[in-house]
Amino acid sequence: DSVHEGSSSNSKHRVGMNISKSEITKENSLKPSRRSLPCLAQSYTYSKSLSQSTSLFQSTESESQAPTSITLISTDKAEQVNTEENQNDSVLKCSFADLSDFCLALGKDKDYTDESEHATYDRSRLINDFVTKDKSEFKTKLSKNDMNYIASSGPLFKDGKKRIDYILVYRKTNIQYDKRNTFEKNLRAEGLMLEKEPAIASPDIMFIKIHIPWDTLCKYAERLNIRMPFRKKCYYTDGRSKSMGRMQTYFRRIKNWMAHNPMVLDKSAFPDLEESDCYTGPFSRARIHHFIINNKDTFFSNATRSRIVYHMLERTKYENGISKVGIRKLINNGSYIAAFPPHEGAYKSSQPIKTHGPQNNRHLLYERWARWGMWYKHQPLDLIRLYFGEKIGLYFAWLGWYTGMLIPAAIVGLCVFFYGLFTMNKSQVSQEICKATEVFMCPLCDKNCSLQRLNDSCIYAKVTYLFDNGGTVFFAIFMAIWATVFLEFWKRRRSILTYTWDLIEWEEEEETLRPQFEAKYYKMEIVNPITGKPEPHQPSSDKVTRLLVSVSGIFFMISLVITAVFGVVVYRLVVMEQFASFKWNFIKQYWQFATSAAAVCINFIIIMLLNLAYEKIAYLLTNLEYPRTESEWENSFALKMFLFQFVNLNSSIFYIAFFLGRFVGHPGKYNKLFDRWRLEECHPSGCLIDLCLQMGVIMFLKQIWNNFMELGYPLIQNWWSRHKIKRGIHDASIPQWENDWNLQPMNLHGLMDEYLEMVLQFGFTTIFVAAFPLAPLLALLNNIIEIRLDAYKFVTQWRRPLPARATDIGIWLGILEGIGILAVITNAFVIAITSDYIPRFVYEYKYGPCANHVEQSENCLKGYVNNSLSFFDLSELGMGKSGYCRYRDYRGPPWSSKPYEFTLQYWHILAARLAFIIVFEHLVFGIKSFIAYLIPDVPKGLHERIRREKYLVQEMMYEAELEHLQQQRRKSGQPVHHEWP
């Protein structure tokens, strides 16, 4: 670096960059230095293209905001410019794709090994060996890239040349003219080009189209340290063993099979995303000769151009003052009403994509991703990332990974369910309940309930067995391990994506302060240790006070949830008396089921209503804290929304799982709420059926509601907008930016709603999965729809969001890990307390026929139902009946010395339950920790590859810089060194 800075200037750059190919080929090849590597042969191969791109940059730089023409600078055109040059320079006319293919062939076929730093390489031989390929292949590829570029160029200025990179919208009747005028003048001074155009459908709307020229792009790309491609990747191996050869053969077979897999996308239909196959480095105008620039109009992607423009919009002043800066503040004060990057065109075409190709990337995403007919296909993550940015790309990658991991969970859950279905009639407990025609259960309510035969609950007993059978414990352990495996492998998947998308060394730039924070604390300033500039500061005492108020608000809302659940409980107590004496025989016969079903529906309505209130209250509490930056605001808001909705959704489920039927007392001495309503008991077959009903109904209805609000509501709104436009205009074509304006903006909270929905579903899938094994199957079916629904929404119903960058899913990963821990605890309690697994286990080995290991031929659960029911003397009820009725509990009979007191078996069962919870939790947590230890977050091969590429990039930069300096010295007549001076 110091050599380059000390011996180069703009004039020398121009001399070195315009050196002819004939002069280069006449020079002897550089003697390989100790820093040389085989991949550095590309320095020769690229010199022609790099010279062209550098001269383009210099010519553009000399003009003041020259129009950027949309042309593709091909190899053929370059040859026309240099027609006077020697025709023996075919070595330098090879394509980048050819060199990449050669390097791959070299790495795969010859097992190339980088043995030592003293190794010598005949680089001219490397080039000459592969130039023998047919040039027609390159022309075919070039024409394909040309087609892809023209199709994806997006909307243009009126001159048909300048690409529109961003759109600002304001109303003509708005009085904030001075702020807009100052803001737009400053944007032009920064190098942006602006063009105004009124809306066709609404005369009050004005659009400002923004284009960023090449020189401004390069300046800000250098400021933001945007990494751009500068060399094709060559892959090398360090010597392969025979076992590795066998493994490669095995993987090659799998790859060949995958090529015929109907789920795999046809890659030929997608554009060649070359940047993923290139080494990248921070962009520098002084070293532009290092970078691969086939076309200055496509060198920076649409997403990168939009990000740079938004960066400028956020840092441009509109008034005098430190805080009078940024487009968001102008939108907040009403100067502008919207700011968004435009879509690249229509998502539908009258011509089929198979024969005419995609019109633009949006059209391609719709046809190959967002259509419902593509539900079984893999997602084109690279194209999603290219169009919507890494942050949205990571969301869909995580959603696809989660959906794929649900497949084994759904299969195992389905197997557990079918195991219960096929063995239902063989269950000893179900058989005893169905045959108990002479066993009468005590009345379950005081006024309108009568004695009930035990065999009347035969259906309930069989349905309960579907979810409470021998596979329940295994499935609970499996799901706890599954949650850990899912998260650990997602971390590995994320590391691979961040490597592929070149996010390894990306660091989020210093965020700007929120306008509300600046306005509140502008009087107190401290120096930012990162930027070195003074900025507003929130005192610690003020911050702690506001956090305490916010936490108090959170607890208040949680108490409101508990109050709502308590109201539903009171409703159940009041209604069960009414349903027990209902006129309809069906409801009168199944009054417990009717009570639970009605309570679930009412509870769901309360949940939806409270969710609306929660969002507003969470918004107010988050604003009350005055977070410093937008990311802090988003994390605080997301955590509050998760806590509110998690408690709101699961509070009633927790009540049914752990409190329903636990504190009712016994006949003759029932516990009553407010000394008026008798507490609700479980059904004779247990409380698990109520828990299953609660989870199934809430999960099913909530997914339907979420899908409607995500897609149905925007569809209705967009339809109404198009309807109003059609009424206002006739026979006029609407430009793309106006069509985008009529679409719905992305949610104010970004991807928070999308993540929140899936994280809550993950909680449903894992926390009470022991009570509802079909939860993973329902989640899988929903997510298959959710992926295409979200894709359709992003592509067709929403304005194009700002393509933001991110390296992970943020705070949601920590929340998912917390849910995984909570799932282990709740499933342990569900199995031990809610289900009858532990009472059956204790009876089988302590009180049943097999207790003494004598009668092994008999069923060990024989007599369990009779043993689990206690006796009560009917004469004590004052009903005028004699005899005994039975109830679920372990209490002494009326004729015992201590009637209605807990028996020894009750304490044995309680001890077994506590022991099971401790053993289950320690066992599962131990397995989870061991699996997390075994699975590293970054694959070992990827870690070594990243280190190798860092080394290669450094060496290539050194070698390219050395070659550039030699060209400069050669042109100026100075002696040429073949090593570093």
Short mmCIF file of C-alpha atoms in Angstrom, two decimals, residues 672-899:
data_model
loop_
_atom_site.label_atom_id
_atom_site.label_comp_id
_atom_site.label_asym_id
_atom_site.label_seq_id
_atom_site.Cartn_x
_atom_site.Cartn_y
_atom_site.Cartn_z
CA LYS A 672 -65.89 -23.05 45.45
CA LEU A 673 -64.97 -19.78 43.82
CA PHE A 674 -66.32 -16.86 45.87
CA ASP A 675 -68.25 -19.53 47.82
CA ARG A 676 -70.63 -19.69 44.88
CA TRP A 677 -69.27 -21.57 41.89
CA ARG A 678 -67.83 -25.03 42.24
CA LEU A 679 -64.46 -25.41 40.56
CA GLU A 680 -64.41 -27.39 37.35
CA GLU A 681 -63.27 -31.00 37.39
CA CYS A 682 -61.52 -32.97 34.71
CA HIS A 683 -63.42 -35.46 32.64
CA PRO A 684 -63.37 -39.04 33.97
CA SER A 685 -60.79 -39.86 31.28
CA GLY A 686 -58.53 -36.94 32.27
CA CYS A 687 -57.79 -33.29 31.40
CA LEU A 688 -55.53 -33.99 28.43
CA ILE A 689 -58.43 -33.94 25.96
CA ASP A 690 -59.24 -30.36 27.05
CA LEU A 691 -55.62 -29.35 26.53
CA CYS A 692 -55.57 -30.90 23.04
CA LEU A 693 -58.80 -29.14 22.11
CA GLN A 694 -57.49 -25.79 23.35
CA MET A 695 -54.21 -26.08 21.44
CA GLY A 696 -55.73 -27.41 18.22
CA VAL A 697 -58.46 -24.78 17.94
CA ILE A 698 -56.26 -21.80 18.82
CA MET A 699 -53.43 -22.94 16.54
CA PHE A 700 -55.75 -23.61 13.60
CA LEU A 701 -57.85 -20.44 13.91
CA LYS A 702 -54.85 -18.20 14.52
CA GLN A 703 -53.05 -19.47 11.43
CA ILE A 704 -56.14 -18.83 9.30
CA TRP A 705 -56.51 -15.33 10.75
CA ASN A 706 -52.82 -14.49 10.24
CA ASN A 707 -52.90 -15.68 6.64
CA PHE A 708 -55.95 -13.56 5.93
CA MET A 709 -54.41 -10.45 7.49
CA GLU A 710 -51.13 -10.99 5.63
CA LEU A 711 -52.58 -11.56 2.19
CA GLY A 712 -56.34 -11.02 2.14
CA TYR A 713 -56.28 -7.54 3.63
CA PRO A 714 -53.54 -6.18 1.28
CA LEU A 715 -55.31 -7.80 -1.68
CA ILE A 716 -58.54 -5.98 -0.83
CA GLN A 717 -56.72 -2.68 -0.33
CA ASN A 718 -54.77 -2.95 -3.59
CA TRP A 719 -57.90 -3.96 -5.48
CA TRP A 720 -59.69 -0.88 -4.18
CA SER A 721 -56.75 1.34 -5.17
CA ARG A 722 -56.74 -0.07 -8.72
CA HIS A 723 -60.51 0.35 -8.88
CA LYS A 724 -60.24 4.05 -8.01
CA ILE A 725 -57.49 4.54 -10.58
CA LYS A 726 -59.54 2.91 -13.34
CA ARG A 727 -62.45 5.20 -12.53
CA GLY A 728 -60.24 8.29 -12.65
CA ILE A 729 -58.37 7.67 -15.90
CA HIS A 730 -59.12 6.02 -19.21
CA ASP A 731 -56.77 4.59 -21.83
CA ALA A 732 -53.58 5.76 -20.07
CA SER A 733 -50.61 3.63 -19.15
CA ILE A 734 -49.51 3.91 -15.54
CA PRO A 735 -45.72 4.10 -15.04
CA GLN A 736 -44.02 1.60 -12.79
CA TRP A 737 -43.33 4.03 -9.94
CA GLU A 738 -46.99 5.02 -9.79
CA ASN A 739 -48.05 1.39 -9.71
CA ASP A 740 -45.60 0.89 -6.84
CA TRP A 741 -47.06 3.90 -5.03
CA ASN A 742 -50.51 2.30 -5.20
CA LEU A 743 -49.19 -0.87 -3.53
CA GLN A 744 -49.16 -1.30 0.23
CA PRO A 745 -46.00 -0.25 2.05
CA MET A 746 -44.13 -2.85 4.02
CA ASN A 747 -45.08 -3.06 7.70
CA LEU A 748 -43.75 -0.22 9.81
CA HIS A 749 -41.92 -2.75 11.95
CA GLY A 750 -40.28 -4.51 9.02
CA LEU A 751 -40.00 -8.26 9.44
CA MET A 752 -41.05 -8.18 13.10
CA ASP A 753 -44.57 -9.42 12.40
CA GLU A 754 -43.28 -12.22 10.18
CA TYR A 755 -40.76 -13.43 12.74
CA LEU A 756 -43.21 -13.03 15.62
CA GLU A 757 -45.78 -15.25 13.94
CA MET A 758 -43.26 -18.01 13.28
CA VAL A 759 -41.63 -17.79 16.73
CA LEU A 760 -45.02 -18.09 18.43
CA GLN A 761 -45.76 -21.07 16.22
CA PHE A 762 -42.41 -22.57 17.22
CA GLY A 763 -43.53 -22.22 20.83
CA PHE A 764 -46.78 -24.03 20.08
CA THR A 765 -44.84 -26.74 18.29
CA THR A 766 -42.41 -27.41 21.12
CA ILE A 767 -43.75 -26.25 24.50
CA PHE A 768 -46.87 -28.47 24.76
CA VAL A 769 -46.00 -31.00 22.08
CA ALA A 770 -46.35 -33.86 24.60
CA ALA A 771 -50.06 -33.08 24.75
CA PHE A 772 -50.55 -32.49 21.01
CA PRO A 773 -48.23 -34.58 18.77
CA LEU A 774 -49.93 -33.27 15.64
CA ALA A 775 -48.66 -29.71 16.26
CA PRO A 776 -45.53 -30.15 14.06
CA LEU A 777 -47.72 -31.45 11.21
CA LEU A 778 -50.05 -28.45 11.42
CA ALA A 779 -47.05 -26.14 11.56
CA LEU A 780 -45.51 -27.83 8.51
CA LEU A 781 -48.68 -27.50 6.44
CA ASN A 782 -49.03 -23.87 7.49
CA ASN A 783 -45.42 -23.03 6.67
CA ILE A 784 -45.64 -24.53 3.19
CA ILE A 785 -48.45 -22.06 2.59
CA GLU A 786 -46.69 -19.30 4.54
CA ILE A 787 -43.57 -19.33 2.36
CA ARG A 788 -45.51 -18.83 -0.88
CA LEU A 789 -47.91 -16.42 0.80
CA ASP A 790 -45.06 -14.23 2.02
CA ALA A 791 -43.34 -14.53 -1.35
CA TYR A 792 -46.51 -13.50 -3.17
CA LYS A 793 -46.97 -10.61 -0.77
CA PHE A 794 -43.43 -9.30 -1.16
CA VAL A 795 -43.40 -9.64 -4.95
CA THR A 796 -46.92 -8.50 -5.88
CA GLN A 797 -48.67 -6.72 -3.03
CA TRP A 798 -46.01 -4.64 -1.31
CA ARG A 799 -43.79 -1.84 -2.45
CA ARG A 800 -40.21 -2.92 -2.80
CA PRO A 801 -38.59 -2.59 0.65
CA LEU A 802 -35.16 -1.10 1.12
CA PRO A 803 -32.63 -3.92 0.49
CA ALA A 804 -31.05 -3.96 3.96
CA ARG A 805 -28.07 -6.03 5.02
CA ALA A 806 -27.89 -8.34 8.03
CA THR A 807 -25.77 -11.26 9.20
CA ASP A 808 -28.33 -13.04 11.39
CA ILE A 809 -31.98 -12.99 12.47
CA GLY A 810 -31.26 -10.68 15.40
CA ILE A 811 -32.96 -10.97 18.77
CA TRP A 812 -35.17 -13.83 17.55
CA LEU A 813 -32.37 -16.39 17.84
CA GLY A 814 -32.08 -15.74 21.57
CA ILE A 815 -35.87 -15.96 21.93
CA LEU A 816 -35.90 -19.30 20.09
CA GLU A 817 -33.22 -20.67 22.40
CA GLY A 818 -35.24 -19.51 25.40
CA ILE A 819 -38.33 -21.27 24.04
CA GLY A 820 -36.28 -24.44 23.60
CA ILE A 821 -35.32 -24.37 27.29
CA LEU A 822 -38.88 -23.62 28.38
CA ALA A 823 -40.16 -26.48 26.19
CA VAL A 824 -38.12 -29.02 28.15
CA ILE A 825 -39.55 -27.82 31.46
CA THR A 826 -43.19 -27.62 30.32
CA ASN A 827 -43.13 -31.01 28.60
CA ALA A 828 -41.70 -32.57 31.76
CA PHE A 829 -44.57 -31.09 33.77
CA VAL A 830 -47.19 -32.05 31.15
CA ILE A 831 -46.09 -35.68 31.19
CA ALA A 832 -45.73 -35.80 34.97
CA ILE A 833 -48.83 -33.83 36.00
CA THR A 834 -51.33 -33.49 33.15
CA SER A 835 -51.12 -36.94 31.64
CA ASP A 836 -51.72 -40.24 33.45
CA TYR A 837 -48.32 -41.62 32.49
CA ILE A 838 -46.87 -41.49 36.02
CA PRO A 839 -49.97 -42.93 37.81
CA ARG A 840 -50.01 -45.80 35.31
CA PHE A 841 -46.28 -46.32 35.78
CA VAL A 842 -46.57 -46.43 39.59
CA TYR A 843 -49.56 -48.80 39.46
CA GLU A 844 -47.81 -51.07 36.97
CA TYR A 845 -44.70 -51.58 39.09
CA LYS A 846 -46.04 -51.06 42.63
CA TYR A 847 -49.73 -51.91 42.92
CA GLY A 848 -50.68 -53.88 39.79
CA PRO A 849 -50.55 -57.59 38.96
CA CYS A 850 -46.90 -57.32 37.93
CA ALA A 851 -45.80 -55.64 41.17
CA ASN A 852 -44.35 -58.88 42.57
CA HIS A 853 -43.21 -60.19 39.16
CA VAL A 854 -45.36 -63.26 39.60
CA GLU A 855 -48.12 -63.10 37.03
CA GLN A 856 -46.13 -61.98 34.02
CA SER A 857 -48.69 -63.34 31.55
CA GLU A 858 -51.34 -60.85 32.62
CA ASN A 859 -51.63 -57.24 31.55
CA CYS A 860 -49.77 -55.17 34.14
CA LEU A 861 -52.41 -52.40 33.97
CA LYS A 862 -55.31 -54.72 34.72
CA GLY A 863 -57.50 -53.09 37.36
CA TYR A 864 -55.89 -49.65 36.95
CA VAL A 865 -59.18 -47.78 36.37
CA ASN A 866 -60.79 -49.22 39.48
CA ASN A 867 -57.65 -48.43 41.47
CA SER A 868 -57.58 -44.80 40.27
CA LEU A 869 -61.18 -44.08 41.37
CA SER A 870 -62.12 -43.39 44.97
CA PHE A 871 -65.43 -44.17 46.71
CA PHE A 872 -67.96 -41.72 48.13
CA ASP A 873 -71.13 -42.43 50.10
CA LEU A 874 -74.14 -41.03 48.20
CA SER A 875 -76.17 -40.67 51.39
CA GLU A 876 -73.91 -37.78 52.39
CA LEU A 877 -75.01 -35.75 49.34
CA GLY A 878 -78.65 -35.47 50.51
CA MET A 879 -79.99 -36.62 47.13
CA GLY A 880 -82.12 -39.37 48.63
CA LYS A 881 -79.91 -42.05 47.10
CA SER A 882 -77.88 -44.77 48.72
CA GLY A 883 -74.83 -46.62 47.58
CA TYR A 884 -71.48 -45.37 46.38
CA CYS A 885 -70.28 -43.20 43.52
CA ARG A 886 -66.73 -42.90 42.23
CA TYR A 887 -64.49 -39.89 41.57
CA ARG A 888 -60.93 -39.39 40.27
CA ASP A 889 -58.56 -39.18 43.21
CA TYR A 890 -56.49 -41.26 45.59
CA ARG A 891 -58.43 -40.91 48.86
CA GLY A 892 -59.55 -43.35 51.51
CA PRO A 893 -63.05 -44.90 51.26
CA PRO A 894 -65.91 -43.95 53.65
CA TRP A 895 -65.42 -47.14 55.67
CA SER A 896 -61.71 -46.54 56.33
CA SER A 897 -60.30 -45.19 59.58
CA LYS A 898 -59.43 -41.90 57.81
CA PRO A 899 -62.19 -41.41 55.23
#
